[in-house]
Coordinates of C-alpha atoms and ligand atoms in Angstrom, one line a residue:
X263 CA -42.8 11.3 6.8
X264 CA -39.5 12.9 6.1
X265 CA -37.7 11.8 3.0
X266 CA -34.9 11.1 5.3
X267 CA -32.3 9.7 3.0
X268 CA -33.9 10.9 -0.2
X269 CA -34.2 7.4 -1.6
X270 CA -37.1 6.2 -3.7
X271 CA -39.5 3.9 -1.8
X272 CA -40.1 1.0 -4.1
X273 CA -43.1 -0.2 -2.2
X274 CA -43.9 -2.6 -5.0
X275 CA -40.8 -4.7 -4.1
X276 CA -41.9 -5.4 -0.6
X277 CA -45.3 -6.4 -2.0
X278 CA -43.6 -8.7 -4.5
X279 CA -41.6 -10.3 -1.7
X280 CA -44.6 -10.9 0.4
X281 CA -46.4 -12.5 -2.5
X282 CA -43.6 -15.0 -2.9
X283 CA -43.8 -16.1 0.7
X284 CA -43.8 -19.9 0.5
X285 CA -46.7 -22.0 1.6
X286 CA -45.3 -25.0 3.2
X287 CA -43.2 -23.7 6.0
X288 CA -43.8 -22.0 9.4
X289 CA -45.0 -18.5 8.8
X290 CA -42.3 -15.9 9.5
X291 CA -42.9 -12.9 11.9
X292 CA -43.1 -9.9 9.7
X293 CA -43.0 -6.2 10.5
X294 CA -42.9 -3.1 8.3
X295 CA -42.0 0.3 9.7
X296 CA -41.1 3.7 8.2
X297 CA -37.3 4.2 8.2
X298 CA -34.6 5.3 5.9
X299 CA -37.0 7.5 3.9
X300 CA -39.1 4.5 2.9
X301 CA -40.8 1.5 4.5
X302 CA -38.5 -1.2 5.8
X303 CA -39.9 -4.7 6.1
X304 CA -38.2 -7.4 8.1
X305 CA -39.5 -11.0 8.0
X306 CA -37.8 -13.4 10.4
X307 CA -38.0 -17.2 10.7
X308 CA -37.2 -19.2 13.8
X309 CA -38.8 -20.5 16.9
X310 CA -40.7 -18.5 19.4
X311 CA -42.7 -15.5 18.2
X312 CA -41.8 -13.3 21.2
X313 CA -38.1 -13.9 20.6
X314 CA -38.5 -13.1 16.9
X315 CA -40.4 -9.9 17.8
X316 CA -37.7 -8.8 20.2
X317 CA -35.0 -9.5 17.6
X318 CA -36.9 -7.4 15.0
X319 CA -37.3 -4.6 17.5
X320 CA -33.5 -4.6 18.1
X321 CA -32.9 -4.7 14.3
X322 CA -35.1 -1.6 13.8
X323 CA -33.3 0.1 16.6
X324 CA -30.0 -0.6 14.8
X325 CA -31.4 0.9 11.5
X326 CA -32.5 4.0 13.4
X327 CA -29.0 4.3 14.8
X328 CA -27.4 4.3 11.3
X329 CA -30.0 6.8 10.2
X330 CA -29.2 9.1 13.1
X331 CA -25.6 9.0 12.0
X332 CA -25.9 9.4 8.3
X333 CA -29.1 11.2 7.4
X334 CA -27.9 14.5 6.0
X335 CA -31.5 15.7 5.8
X336 CA -32.1 15.4 9.5
X337 CA -30.9 18.5 11.3
X338 CA -29.9 16.4 14.3
X339 CA -27.8 13.8 12.6
X340 CA -24.1 13.4 13.1
X341 CA -23.5 14.1 9.4
X342 CA -25.6 17.2 9.5
X343 CA -23.4 18.5 12.2
X344 CA -20.4 17.8 10.1
X345 CA -22.0 19.5 7.1
X346 CA -22.8 22.6 9.1
X347 CA -19.1 23.4 9.1
X348 CA -17.6 21.5 6.2
X349 CA -14.3 23.4 6.1
X350 CA -13.2 22.2 9.5
X351 CA -11.5 18.8 9.8
X352 CA -13.5 16.6 12.1
X353 CA -14.0 13.0 13.1
X354 CA -16.6 11.2 10.9
X355 CA -19.1 8.8 12.4
X356 CA -18.0 5.1 12.1
X357 CA -20.8 4.6 9.6
X358 CA -19.4 7.2 7.3
X359 CA -15.9 5.7 7.5
X360 CA -17.4 2.3 6.7
X361 CA -19.0 3.7 3.5
X362 CA -15.9 5.6 2.4
X363 CA -13.7 2.6 2.9
X364 CA -16.0 0.3 1.0
X365 CA -16.2 2.7 -2.0
X366 CA -12.4 2.5 -2.1
X367 CA -12.3 -1.2 -1.7
X368 CA -14.7 -1.7 -4.5
X369 CA -12.7 0.7 -6.8
X370 CA -15.7 2.9 -7.8
X371 CA -14.5 6.3 -6.4
X372 CA -14.9 7.9 -9.8
X373 CA -18.5 7.1 -10.0
X374 CA -19.6 7.0 -6.4
X375 CA -19.1 10.2 -4.5
X376 CA -20.4 10.8 -0.9
X377 CA -19.8 14.6 -1.4
X378 CA -22.7 15.4 -3.7
X379 CA -25.1 16.9 -1.2
X380 CA -25.1 20.4 -2.8
X381 CA -25.4 19.2 -6.4
X382 CA -28.3 16.9 -5.5
X383 CA -30.0 19.7 -3.5
X384 CA -29.9 22.0 -6.5
X385 CA -32.4 19.7 -8.3
X386 CA -34.9 20.0 -5.5
X387 CA -36.2 16.5 -6.0
X388 CA -39.6 16.0 -4.5
X389 CA -40.1 19.4 -3.1
X390 CA -39.3 22.0 -5.8
X391 CA -38.0 20.3 -8.9
X392 CA -35.6 22.7 -10.6
X393 CA -33.1 22.5 -13.4
X394 CA -29.9 24.0 -11.9
X395 CA -28.2 27.0 -13.5
X396 CA -25.1 25.6 -15.2
X397 CA -22.8 27.9 -13.2
X398 CA -24.3 26.9 -9.9
X399 CA -23.8 23.2 -10.8
X400 CA -20.2 23.8 -11.9
X401 CA -19.4 25.5 -8.7
X402 CA -21.1 22.9 -6.5
X403 CA -19.3 20.1 -8.3
X404 CA -16.0 21.9 -7.9
X405 CA -16.6 22.3 -4.2
X406 CA -17.6 18.7 -3.8
X407 CA -14.3 17.6 -5.3
X408 CA -12.6 19.3 -2.4
X409 CA -13.5 16.5 0.0
X410 CA -10.5 15.0 1.7
X411 CA -9.8 12.4 4.4
X412 CA -6.7 13.8 6.2
X413 CA -6.7 10.7 8.4
X414 CA -8.6 7.4 8.1
X415 CA -11.4 8.7 10.4
X416 CA -11.6 12.4 9.7
X417 CA -12.9 14.4 6.8
X418 CA -12.9 18.0 5.6
X419 CA -13.6 20.0 2.4
X420 CA -10.9 22.2 1.0
X421 CA -12.0 25.7 0.1
X422 CA -12.0 26.7 -3.5
X423 CA -9.4 29.3 -4.4
X424 CA -12.0 31.9 -5.5
X425 CA -14.2 32.7 -2.5
X426 CA -17.9 32.9 -3.1
X427 CA -20.5 33.6 -0.4
X428 CA -22.7 30.8 -1.7
X429 CA -20.0 28.3 -0.7
X430 CA -19.9 29.5 2.9
X431 CA -21.4 27.2 5.6
X432 CA -25.2 27.4 5.3
X433 CA -25.0 28.8 1.8
X434 CA -26.9 27.3 -1.1
X435 CA -23.8 25.7 -2.7
X436 CA -21.9 24.8 0.6
X437 CA -20.4 21.4 0.2
X438 CA -21.6 18.5 2.3
X439 CA -21.6 14.7 2.6
X440 CA -24.6 12.7 1.5
X441 CA -24.8 9.0 2.1
X442 CA -28.2 8.5 0.5
X443 CA -26.6 6.1 -2.1
X444 CA -25.3 3.7 0.5
X445 CA -27.0 4.1 3.9
X446 CA -29.8 1.7 3.3
X447 CA -27.3 -1.1 2.5
X448 CA -25.3 -0.3 5.6
X449 CA -28.3 -0.1 7.8
X450 CA -29.7 -3.4 6.6
X451 CA -26.3 -5.1 7.1
X452 CA -26.2 -3.9 10.7
X453 CA -29.8 -5.0 11.2
X454 CA -29.0 -8.4 9.8
X455 CA -26.1 -8.8 12.2
X456 CA -28.4 -7.9 15.1
X457 CA -30.9 -10.6 14.0
X458 CA -28.1 -13.1 13.8
X459 CA -26.8 -12.2 17.3
X460 CA -30.4 -12.7 18.5
X461 CA -30.3 -16.3 17.1
X462 CA -32.6 -15.7 14.2
X463 CA -32.3 -18.6 11.8
X464 CA -33.4 -16.9 8.6
X465 CA -34.6 -13.5 7.6
X466 CA -35.2 -11.1 4.8
X467 CA -34.8 -7.4 5.3
X468 CA -35.9 -5.0 2.6
X469 CA -35.9 -1.2 2.2
X470 CA -37.4 -1.4 -1.3
X471 CA -34.4 -0.7 -3.5
X472 CA -32.1 -2.7 -1.3
X473 CA -32.7 -6.2 0.2
X474 CA -30.5 -8.4 2.3
X475 CA -31.1 -12.0 3.4
X476 CA -29.8 -14.0 6.3
X477 CA -29.5 -17.8 6.2
X478 CA -31.9 -20.3 4.7
X479 CA -35.6 -20.4 5.1
X480 CA -37.0 -23.5 6.9
X481 CA -37.6 -26.0 4.1
X482 CA -34.7 -24.7 2.1
X483 CA -36.7 -22.6 -0.5
X484 CA -34.6 -19.9 -2.1
X485 CA -35.2 -16.2 -1.5
X486 CA -36.9 -14.7 -4.5
X487 CA -36.7 -10.9 -5.1
X488 CA -38.6 -9.2 -7.8
X489 CA -37.0 -6.5 -9.9
X490 CA -39.3 -3.7 -11.1
X491 CA -39.7 -2.6 -14.7
X492 CA -38.3 0.9 -14.8
X493 CA -41.1 2.1 -17.1
X494 CA -44.0 0.0 -15.9
X495 CA -44.6 0.8 -12.2
X496 CA -45.3 -2.3 -10.3
X497 CA -44.5 -4.8 -13.1
X498 CA -41.8 -7.3 -12.1
X499 CA -39.5 -7.8 -15.1
X500 CA -36.9 -10.1 -13.5
X501 CA -36.5 -12.3 -10.4
X502 CA -33.3 -12.8 -8.4
X503 CA -32.9 -16.1 -6.6
X504 CA -30.5 -17.5 -4.1
X505 CA -30.2 -19.5 -0.9
X506 CA -28.4 -18.2 2.2
X507 CA -26.9 -14.8 2.8
X508 CA -27.0 -12.3 -0.1
X509 CA -27.9 -8.8 -1.1
X510 CA -29.5 -7.0 -4.0
X511 CA -29.9 -3.3 -4.8
X512 CA -31.6 -1.5 -7.7
X513 CA -30.8 2.0 -8.8
X514 CA -33.2 3.6 -11.2
X515 CA -33.8 6.9 -13.1
X516 CA -37.5 6.6 -12.1
X517 CA -37.0 6.6 -8.3
X518 CA -36.7 10.3 -7.9
X519 CA -37.1 12.3 -11.1
X520 CA -38.9 15.0 -12.9
X521 CA -39.2 16.1 -16.6
X522 CA -38.7 19.5 -18.2
X523 CA -39.1 20.0 -21.9
X524 CA -39.1 16.3 -22.5
X525 CA -35.8 15.8 -20.6
X526 CA -35.8 13.5 -17.5
X527 CA -33.8 14.8 -14.6
X528 CA -33.1 12.0 -12.0
X529 CA -31.3 11.7 -8.8
X530 CA -28.2 9.6 -9.8
X531 CA -25.6 12.2 -10.7
X532 CA -22.3 11.8 -12.5
X533 CA -19.8 13.2 -10.0
X534 CA -17.7 14.6 -12.9
X535 CA -20.5 16.9 -14.1
X536 CA -23.2 17.0 -11.5
X537 CA -25.7 16.0 -14.2
X538 CA -28.0 13.0 -14.1
X539 CA -26.0 10.0 -15.4
X540 CA -27.0 9.1 -18.9
X541 CA -27.4 5.7 -20.6
X542 CA -29.4 3.7 -18.1
X543 CA -33.0 3.3 -16.9
X544 CA -32.2 0.9 -14.1
X545 CA -29.5 -1.3 -12.8
X546 CA -29.6 -4.1 -10.3
X547 CA -26.7 -5.8 -8.6
X548 CA -27.0 -9.0 -6.6
X549 CA -24.5 -11.4 -5.1
X550 CA -22.8 -12.9 -2.1
X551 CA -21.9 -9.4 -1.0
X552 CA -22.9 -7.1 1.8
X553 CA -25.9 -4.8 1.5
X554 CA -23.5 -1.9 1.6
X555 CA -21.5 -3.2 -1.4
X556 CA -24.7 -3.9 -3.4
X557 CA -26.1 -0.4 -2.6
X558 CA -22.8 1.3 -3.6
X559 CA -22.4 -0.8 -6.7
X560 CA -25.9 -0.3 -8.1
X561 CA -25.4 3.5 -7.9
X562 CA -21.8 3.4 -9.1
X563 CA -22.4 1.0 -12.0
X564 CA -25.4 3.0 -13.1
X565 CA -23.0 5.9 -13.5
X566 CA -20.3 3.8 -15.1
X567 CA -22.6 2.8 -18.0
X568 CA -23.7 -0.4 -19.7
X569 CA -20.4 -1.9 -20.9
X570 CA -18.4 -0.8 -17.9
X571 CA -21.0 -2.2 -15.6
X572 CA -21.1 -5.6 -17.4
X573 CA -17.2 -5.7 -17.4
X574 CA -17.2 -5.0 -13.7
X575 CA -19.8 -7.7 -13.1
X576 CA -17.6 -10.2 -15.0
X577 CA -14.4 -9.3 -13.2
X578 CA -15.9 -9.3 -9.7
X579 CA -18.3 -12.1 -10.2
X580 CA -21.5 -10.3 -9.2
X581 CA -24.8 -10.6 -11.0
X582 CA -26.1 -7.5 -12.8
X583 CA -29.4 -6.9 -14.6
X584 CA -29.7 -3.6 -16.4
X585 CA -32.0 -1.7 -18.7
X586 CA -30.2 0.8 -20.9
X587 CA -31.5 4.1 -22.1
X588 CA -33.1 2.5 -25.1
X589 CA -35.0 0.0 -22.9
X590 CA -32.7 -3.0 -23.9
X591 CA -31.9 -5.5 -21.2
X592 CA -28.4 -6.8 -20.6
X593 CA -27.4 -9.1 -17.8
X594 CA -24.6 -11.1 -16.4
X595 CA -24.9 -13.8 -13.8
X596 CA -21.9 -14.1 -11.4
X597 CA -19.9 -17.2 -11.1
X598 CA -22.0 -20.4 -11.2
X599 CA -20.7 -21.3 -7.8
X600 CA -22.2 -18.2 -6.2
X601 CA -25.7 -19.5 -6.8
X602 CA -27.1 -16.0 -7.2
X603 CA -29.0 -15.7 -10.4
X604 CA -31.2 -13.1 -12.0
X605 CA -33.6 -14.3 -14.7
X606 CA -36.4 -12.7 -16.7
X607 CA -39.7 -13.0 -15.0
X608 CA -42.2 -15.3 -16.6
X609 CA -44.8 -13.3 -18.4
X610 CA -48.3 -14.2 -17.2
Ligands
LIG1785 P1 -29.4 4.9 -5.0 O1 -30.9 5.0 -5.1 O2 -28.8 4.0 -4.0 O3 -28.8 4.7 -6.4 O4 -28.9 6.3 -4.4 C1 -29.2 7.5 -5.0 C2 -28.9 8.6 -4.0 O5 -27.5 8.7 -3.8 C3 -29.3 10.0 -4.5 O6 -30.7 10.3 -4.1 C4 -28.3 10.9 -3.9 O7 -28.7 11.3 -2.6 C5 -27.1 10.1 -3.9 N1 -26.2 10.1 -5.1 C6 -26.6 10.6 -6.3 N2 -25.6 10.4 -7.2 C7 -24.6 9.8 -6.5 C8 -23.3 9.3 -6.9 N3 -22.8 9.4 -8.1 N4 -22.6 8.7 -5.9 C9 -23.0 8.6 -4.6 N5 -24.3 9.0 -4.2 C10 -25.0 9.6 -5.2
LIG1786 MG1 -27.2 2.8 -3.9

């Protein structure tokens, strides 16, 4: 299927979740469907299987709606229409406004940029891995910096002073918006609200690298989410645990990457340079936050780097588990009262 939002599909995570399903409670209704460039799994607890199935259907419809708005790689999405003419001020879809506002609220605008479509494309992740020519990257990054929001709901890219045909609409370096770093979180939030509106008592929704939960499982057991080792595919190195609503996201240099001459090129770019952010193998954020916030933060704190990420976690009381470039683990658990903890997995 299309790699719609160009996000790694951490299929292992869904598997880990299913394995942790508890034994002494009514079985949830569980469905997995392709969406958001990966496989999304929803498991819902409550009474009445038919009602749970109907709620899950509605939740997947909501995910599809967000995808139709934000998937820059689908030619029929709202954001693709915006990107087709980036130098003309236009209304942005509500979903894009929600992401841009949240980036500002979280204070991570230097590390999280929704305008990196052209720089990301230059690497050709998946299809044709390429190390971009430095000049191309410089130009694409300069054009990306031209994104403006003249009003709260409109957006436009400013033209660079020196014209270049490659920056023209449809050209290889034409600027564009890419919500791949946040769309999963937003889509899962919206799907969770749909489940809640349908009266679902408890649910877990996962798109691999982002997971959100709703309520408390019958019996009160905590949600348990495995965090993958960035260098041992499928190995769970840590487990996050909480009861009630919460969210968790992981960003990793292994999710979309290729190697040339011993150098790893991965899909999380430093907006300042357009080069893959250095210093981190993977970073997980979890807390009593929205899926959107966790998705934005895992990407942004990956770029911010180890000490900056830990400082942010302490200030904002979120939990962070990171593996730095040398493979060393550092972590911080948010305020004790938040009840969201990430601990090393027990080795078998
Ligand atoms: P995630 O897996 O959530 O960390 O998101 C990574 C995806 O977000 C990439 O595949 C790009 O599409 C996009 N992206 C890359 N770097 C950034 C960045 N610094 N800020 C926002 N989005 C980014
Ligand atoms: Mg993200």
